[in-house]
Amino acid sequence: MVVDLPERHSIFYVTSPWARLSYSLLAPEFSPVKGPGDLAGKTLAATTDISTDARMAHKYAAGATVLSRLSTQEVVAAVCTQQADVGLIRSSALSNLKQADCGERNLQLIPIKGTTFWWGVGATLKRRDARR
């Protein structure tokens, strides 16, 4: 499965979309962060081992210090415990995050415009049987 990004079309064949995903910032309820433009000088927790998450962090968090975490739950924990000012959250039908438990403070999701993508099954364009 791959996220269907335009820059991947030169290396992957991606099937018709079958699931949607989008990105949001996770921030404390009264955070001054209202969108990606407010991230300069902040610490952003993200699951950078996932290539699409790393791309989104790089693209939308210019000037932020990225704190790598292994899972969405660890991103939530970093924001909850103030290890990070904000977190990058990927949401889809495949997400396993049902609710953010944070007893220390209320958190909010801030959708990032232009970050809704589709999942598809991908194969390298080098494979003849992977083409339409």
Tab-separated table of N, CA and C in Angstrom, residues 18-105:
chain	number	residue	atom	x	y	z
A	18	TRP	N	-8.608	3.554	-2.693
A	18	TRP	CA	-9.581	2.784	-1.922
A	18	TRP	C	-9.680	3.232	-0.476
A	19	ALA	N	-8.814	4.120	-0.028
A	19	ALA	CA	-8.932	4.683	1.326
A	19	ALA	C	-8.308	6.074	1.321
A	20	ARG	N	-8.855	6.961	2.121
A	20	ARG	CA	-8.380	8.337	2.191
A	20	ARG	C	-7.653	8.567	3.505
A	21	LEU	N	-6.642	9.418	3.475
A	21	LEU	CA	-5.993	9.831	4.707
A	21	LEU	C	-5.762	11.331	4.660
A	22	SER	N	-5.631	11.931	5.830
A	22	SER	CA	-5.357	13.363	5.912
A	22	SER	C	-4.497	13.626	7.140
A	23	TYR	N	-3.924	14.804	7.177
A	23	TYR	CA	-3.016	15.181	8.261
A	23	TYR	C	-3.563	16.364	9.036
A	24	SER	N	-3.286	16.339	10.335
A	24	SER	CA	-3.662	17.431	11.238
A	24	SER	C	-2.522	17.671	12.205
A	25	LEU	N	-2.536	18.836	12.802
A	25	LEU	CA	-1.635	19.132	13.909
A	25	LEU	C	-2.385	18.864	15.197
A	26	LEU	N	-1.726	18.247	16.145
A	26	LEU	CA	-2.284	18.021	17.471
A	26	LEU	C	-1.616	19.034	18.395
A	27	ALA	N	-2.421	19.860	19.044
A	27	ALA	CA	-1.867	20.917	19.892
A	27	ALA	C	-2.716	21.070	21.147
A	28	PRO	N	-2.138	21.624	22.192
A	28	PRO	CA	-2.944	21.924	23.380
A	28	PRO	C	-4.084	22.879	23.009
A	29	GLU	N	-5.170	22.772	23.727
A	29	GLU	CA	-6.373	23.550	23.431
A	29	GLU	C	-6.100	25.052	23.303
A	30	PHE	N	-5.255	25.602	24.138
A	30	PHE	CA	-5.018	27.043	24.122
A	30	PHE	C	-3.664	27.402	23.514
A	31	SER	N	-3.170	26.553	22.625
A	31	SER	CA	-1.890	26.785	21.959
A	31	SER	C	-1.991	27.972	21.000
A	32	PRO	N	-0.903	28.732	20.855
A	32	PRO	CA	-0.900	29.795	19.843
A	32	PRO	C	-0.792	29.240	18.416
A	33	VAL	N	-0.491	27.949	18.277
A	33	VAL	CA	-0.387	27.326	16.956
A	33	VAL	C	-1.791	27.121	16.387
A	34	LYS	N	-2.022	27.741	15.234
A	34	LYS	CA	-3.313	27.607	14.554
A	34	LYS	C	-3.174	26.948	13.188
A	35	GLY	N	-1.924	26.704	12.781
A	35	GLY	CA	-1.666	26.081	11.497
A	35	GLY	C	-0.175	25.952	11.274
A	36	PRO	N	0.227	25.371	10.128
A	36	PRO	CA	1.640	25.151	9.842
A	36	PRO	C	2.487	26.432	9.862
A	37	GLY	N	1.909	27.554	9.541
A	37	GLY	CA	2.646	28.816	9.537
A	37	GLY	C	3.115	29.262	10.904
A	38	ASP	N	2.601	28.630	11.938
A	38	ASP	CA	2.962	29.001	13.314
A	38	ASP	C	4.001	28.069	13.924
A	39	LEU	N	4.603	27.188	13.148
A	39	LEU	CA	5.478	26.151	13.707
A	39	LEU	C	6.946	26.558	13.873
A	40	ALA	N	7.366	27.665	13.288
A	40	ALA	CA	8.768	28.085	13.406
A	40	ALA	C	9.140	28.232	14.877
A	41	GLY	N	10.249	27.611	15.258
A	41	GLY	CA	10.716	27.679	16.636
A	41	GLY	C	10.040	26.714	17.588
A	42	LYS	N	9.079	25.950	17.097
A	42	LYS	CA	8.361	24.975	17.920
A	42	LYS	C	8.985	23.589	17.761
A	43	THR	N	8.595	22.682	18.636
A	43	THR	CA	9.000	21.282	18.543
A	43	THR	C	7.801	20.482	18.059
A	44	LEU	N	7.987	19.719	16.977
A	44	LEU	CA	6.931	18.927	16.361
A	44	LEU	C	7.263	17.455	16.510
A	45	ALA	N	6.389	16.687	17.140
A	45	ALA	CA	6.542	15.231	17.221
A	45	ALA	C	5.883	14.616	15.993
A	46	ALA	N	6.574	13.669	15.360
A	46	ALA	CA	6.047	13.021	14.155
A	46	ALA	C	6.619	11.615	14.037
A	47	THR	N	5.883	10.741	13.365
A	47	THR	CA	6.360	9.384	13.111
A	47	THR	C	7.183	9.407	11.823
A	48	THR	N	8.423	9.847	11.931
A	48	THR	CA	9.253	10.071	10.748
A	48	THR	C	9.749	8.783	10.097
A	49	ASP	N	9.547	7.624	10.723
A	49	ASP	CA	9.886	6.354	10.072
A	49	ASP	C	8.896	6.021	8.962
A	50	ILE	N	7.759	6.680	8.946
A	50	ILE	CA	6.775	6.511	7.877
A	50	ILE	C	7.057	7.601	6.857
A	51	SER	N	7.398	7.213	5.629
A	51	SER	CA	7.913	8.171	4.647
A	51	SER	C	6.959	9.329	4.367
A	52	THR	N	5.662	9.056	4.263
A	52	THR	CA	4.724	10.137	3.982
A	52	THR	C	4.647	11.104	5.163
A	53	ASP	N	4.694	10.578	6.388
A	53	ASP	CA	4.700	11.459	7.562
A	53	ASP	C	5.954	12.325	7.564
A	54	ALA	N	7.095	11.729	7.233
A	54	ALA	CA	8.340	12.503	7.180
A	54	ALA	C	8.253	13.594	6.117
A	55	ARG	N	7.666	13.279	4.962
A	55	ARG	CA	7.487	14.285	3.897
A	55	ARG	C	6.599	15.429	4.368
A	56	MET	N	5.514	15.109	5.042
A	56	MET	CA	4.605	16.145	5.517
A	56	MET	C	5.269	17.019	6.590
A	57	ALA	N	6.032	16.401	7.474
A	57	ALA	CA	6.744	17.162	8.502
A	57	ALA	C	7.731	18.116	7.844
A	58	HIS	N	8.459	17.632	6.851
A	58	HIS	CA	9.441	18.462	6.155
A	58	HIS	C	8.757	19.607	5.400
A	59	LYS	N	7.660	19.294	4.737
A	59	LYS	CA	6.975	20.287	3.905
A	59	LYS	C	6.236	21.342	4.722
A	60	TYR	N	5.574	20.939	5.798
A	60	TYR	CA	4.689	21.856	6.515
A	60	TYR	C	5.249	22.376	7.839
A	61	ALA	N	6.415	21.914	8.241
A	61	ALA	CA	6.954	22.337	9.546
A	61	ALA	C	8.299	23.034	9.405
A	62	ALA	N	8.410	23.882	8.397
A	62	ALA	CA	9.660	24.619	8.197
A	62	ALA	C	9.968	25.444	9.444
A	63	GLY	N	11.195	25.348	9.907
A	63	GLY	CA	11.608	26.116	11.081
A	63	GLY	C	11.319	25.437	12.400
A	64	ALA	N	10.648	24.292	12.363
A	64	ALA	CA	10.359	23.546	13.597
A	64	ALA	C	11.440	22.491	13.820
A	65	THR	N	11.645	22.139	15.064
A	65	THR	CA	12.512	21.018	15.407
A	65	THR	C	11.648	19.776	15.425
A	66	VAL	N	12.007	18.769	14.630
A	66	VAL	CA	11.196	17.558	14.544
A	66	VAL	C	11.723	16.526	15.534
A	67	LEU	N	10.801	16.048	16.358
A	67	LEU	CA	11.087	15.032	17.366
A	67	LEU	C	10.513	13.712	16.846
A	68	SER	N	11.374	12.771	16.486
A	68	SER	CA	10.931	11.517	15.888
A	68	SER	C	10.316	10.594	16.938
A	69	ARG	N	9.160	10.047	16.600
A	69	ARG	CA	8.472	9.082	17.453
A	69	ARG	C	8.094	7.874	16.609
A	70	LEU	N	7.917	6.724	17.248
A	70	LEU	CA	7.683	5.474	16.536
A	70	LEU	C	6.225	5.204	16.191
A	71	SER	N	5.290	5.880	16.843
A	71	SER	CA	3.871	5.611	16.602
A	71	SER	C	3.044	6.865	16.869
A	72	THR	N	1.815	6.826	16.390
A	72	THR	CA	0.898	7.938	16.652
A	72	THR	C	0.663	8.098	18.145
A	73	GLN	N	0.569	6.981	18.863
A	73	GLN	CA	0.365	7.056	20.310
A	73	GLN	C	1.530	7.765	20.989
A	74	GLU	N	2.753	7.539	20.498
A	74	GLU	CA	3.918	8.224	21.053
A	74	GLU	C	3.917	9.712	20.701
A	75	VAL	N	3.383	10.071	19.539
A	75	VAL	CA	3.242	11.485	19.172
A	75	VAL	C	2.273	12.159	20.140
A	76	VAL	N	1.143	11.512	20.406
A	76	VAL	CA	0.157	12.055	21.347
A	76	VAL	C	0.780	12.214	22.733
A	77	ALA	N	1.504	11.195	23.184
A	77	ALA	CA	2.138	11.253	24.503
A	77	ALA	C	3.148	12.396	24.580
A	78	ALA	N	3.899	12.647	23.509
A	78	ALA	CA	4.888	13.729	23.508
A	78	ALA	C	4.222	15.086	23.665
A	79	VAL	N	3.080	15.275	23.008
A	79	VAL	CA	2.356	16.545	23.138
A	79	VAL	C	1.714	16.643	24.523
A	80	CYS	N	1.145	15.551	24.965
A	80	CYS	CA	0.482	15.530	26.271
A	80	CYS	C	1.442	15.859	27.410
A	81	THR	N	2.651	15.312	27.349
A	81	THR	CA	3.625	15.498	28.430
A	81	THR	C	4.554	16.692	28.197
A	82	GLN	N	4.251	17.490	27.190
A	82	GLN	CA	4.982	18.715	26.855
A	82	GLN	C	6.421	18.470	26.400
A	83	GLN	N	6.710	17.263	25.904
A	83	GLN	CA	8.000	17.011	25.256
A	83	GLN	C	8.034	17.683	23.888
A	84	ALA	N	6.849	17.873	23.305
A	84	ALA	CA	6.702	18.547	22.011
A	84	ALA	C	5.584	19.572	22.122
A	85	ASP	N	5.728	20.673	21.377
A	85	ASP	CA	4.680	21.701	21.370
A	85	ASP	C	3.457	21.235	20.602
A	86	VAL	N	3.696	20.526	19.498
A	86	VAL	CA	2.617	20.029	18.639
A	86	VAL	C	3.015	18.665	18.085
A	87	GLY	N	2.032	17.971	17.535
A	87	GLY	CA	2.280	16.684	16.900
A	87	GLY	C	1.671	16.654	15.521
A	88	LEU	N	2.230	15.827	14.648
A	88	LEU	CA	1.684	15.601	13.319
A	88	LEU	C	0.918	14.286	13.370
A	89	ILE	N	-0.371	14.345	13.063
A	89	ILE	CA	-1.254	13.181	13.173
A	89	ILE	C	-1.803	12.815	11.801
A	90	ARG	N	-1.681	11.543	11.443
A	90	ARG	CA	-2.251	10.991	10.215
A	90	ARG	C	-3.560	10.308	10.574
A	91	SER	N	-4.627	10.681	9.878
A	91	SER	CA	-5.937	10.101	10.153
A	91	SER	C	-6.467	9.385	8.917
A	92	SER	N	-6.987	8.187	9.123
A	92	SER	CA	-7.623	7.435	8.038
A	92	SER	C	-8.483	6.338	8.652
A	93	ALA	N	-9.176	5.630	7.793
A	93	ALA	CA	-9.975	4.499	8.264
A	93	ALA	C	-9.074	3.410	8.824
A	94	LEU	N	-7.790	3.436	8.467
A	94	LEU	CA	-6.840	2.444	8.940
A	94	LEU	C	-6.146	2.860	10.235
A	95	SER	N	-6.403	4.076	10.688
A	95	SER	CA	-5.755	4.569	11.911
A	95	SER	C	-6.220	3.784	13.120
A	96	ASN	N	-5.303	3.602	14.059
A	96	ASN	CA	-5.669	2.893	15.277
A	96	ASN	C	-5.832	3.836	16.461
A	97	LEU	N	-5.821	5.129	16.197
A	97	LEU	CA	-6.021	6.115	17.261
A	97	LEU	C	-7.508	6.439	17.349
A	98	LYS	N	-8.143	6.010	18.411
A	98	LYS	CA	-9.576	6.251	18.580
A	98	LYS	C	-9.844	7.536	19.356
A	99	GLN	N	-8.997	7.799	20.342
A	99	GLN	CA	-9.162	9.021	21.101
A	99	GLN	C	-7.838	9.314	21.790
A	100	ALA	N	-7.576	10.583	21.958
A	100	ALA	CA	-6.317	10.984	22.586
A	100	ALA	C	-6.526	11.115	24.091
A	101	ASP	N	-5.921	10.207	24.835
A	101	ASP	CA	-5.992	10.280	26.284
A	101	ASP	C	-4.877	11.171	26.792
A	102	CYS	N	-5.256	12.265	27.422
A	102	CYS	CA	-4.286	13.183	27.992
A	102	CYS	C	-4.919	13.794	29.234
A	103	GLY	N	-4.564	13.272	30.379
A	103	GLY	CA	-5.126	13.778	31.626
A	103	GLY	C	-4.580	15.131	32.025
A	104	GLU	N	-3.405	15.495	31.477
A	104	GLU	CA	-2.769	16.742	31.868
A	104	GLU	C	-3.439	17.979	31.289
A	105	ARG	N	-3.960	17.870	30.043
A	105	ARG	CA	-4.567	19.036	29.383
A	105	ARG	C	-5.389	18.600	28.189
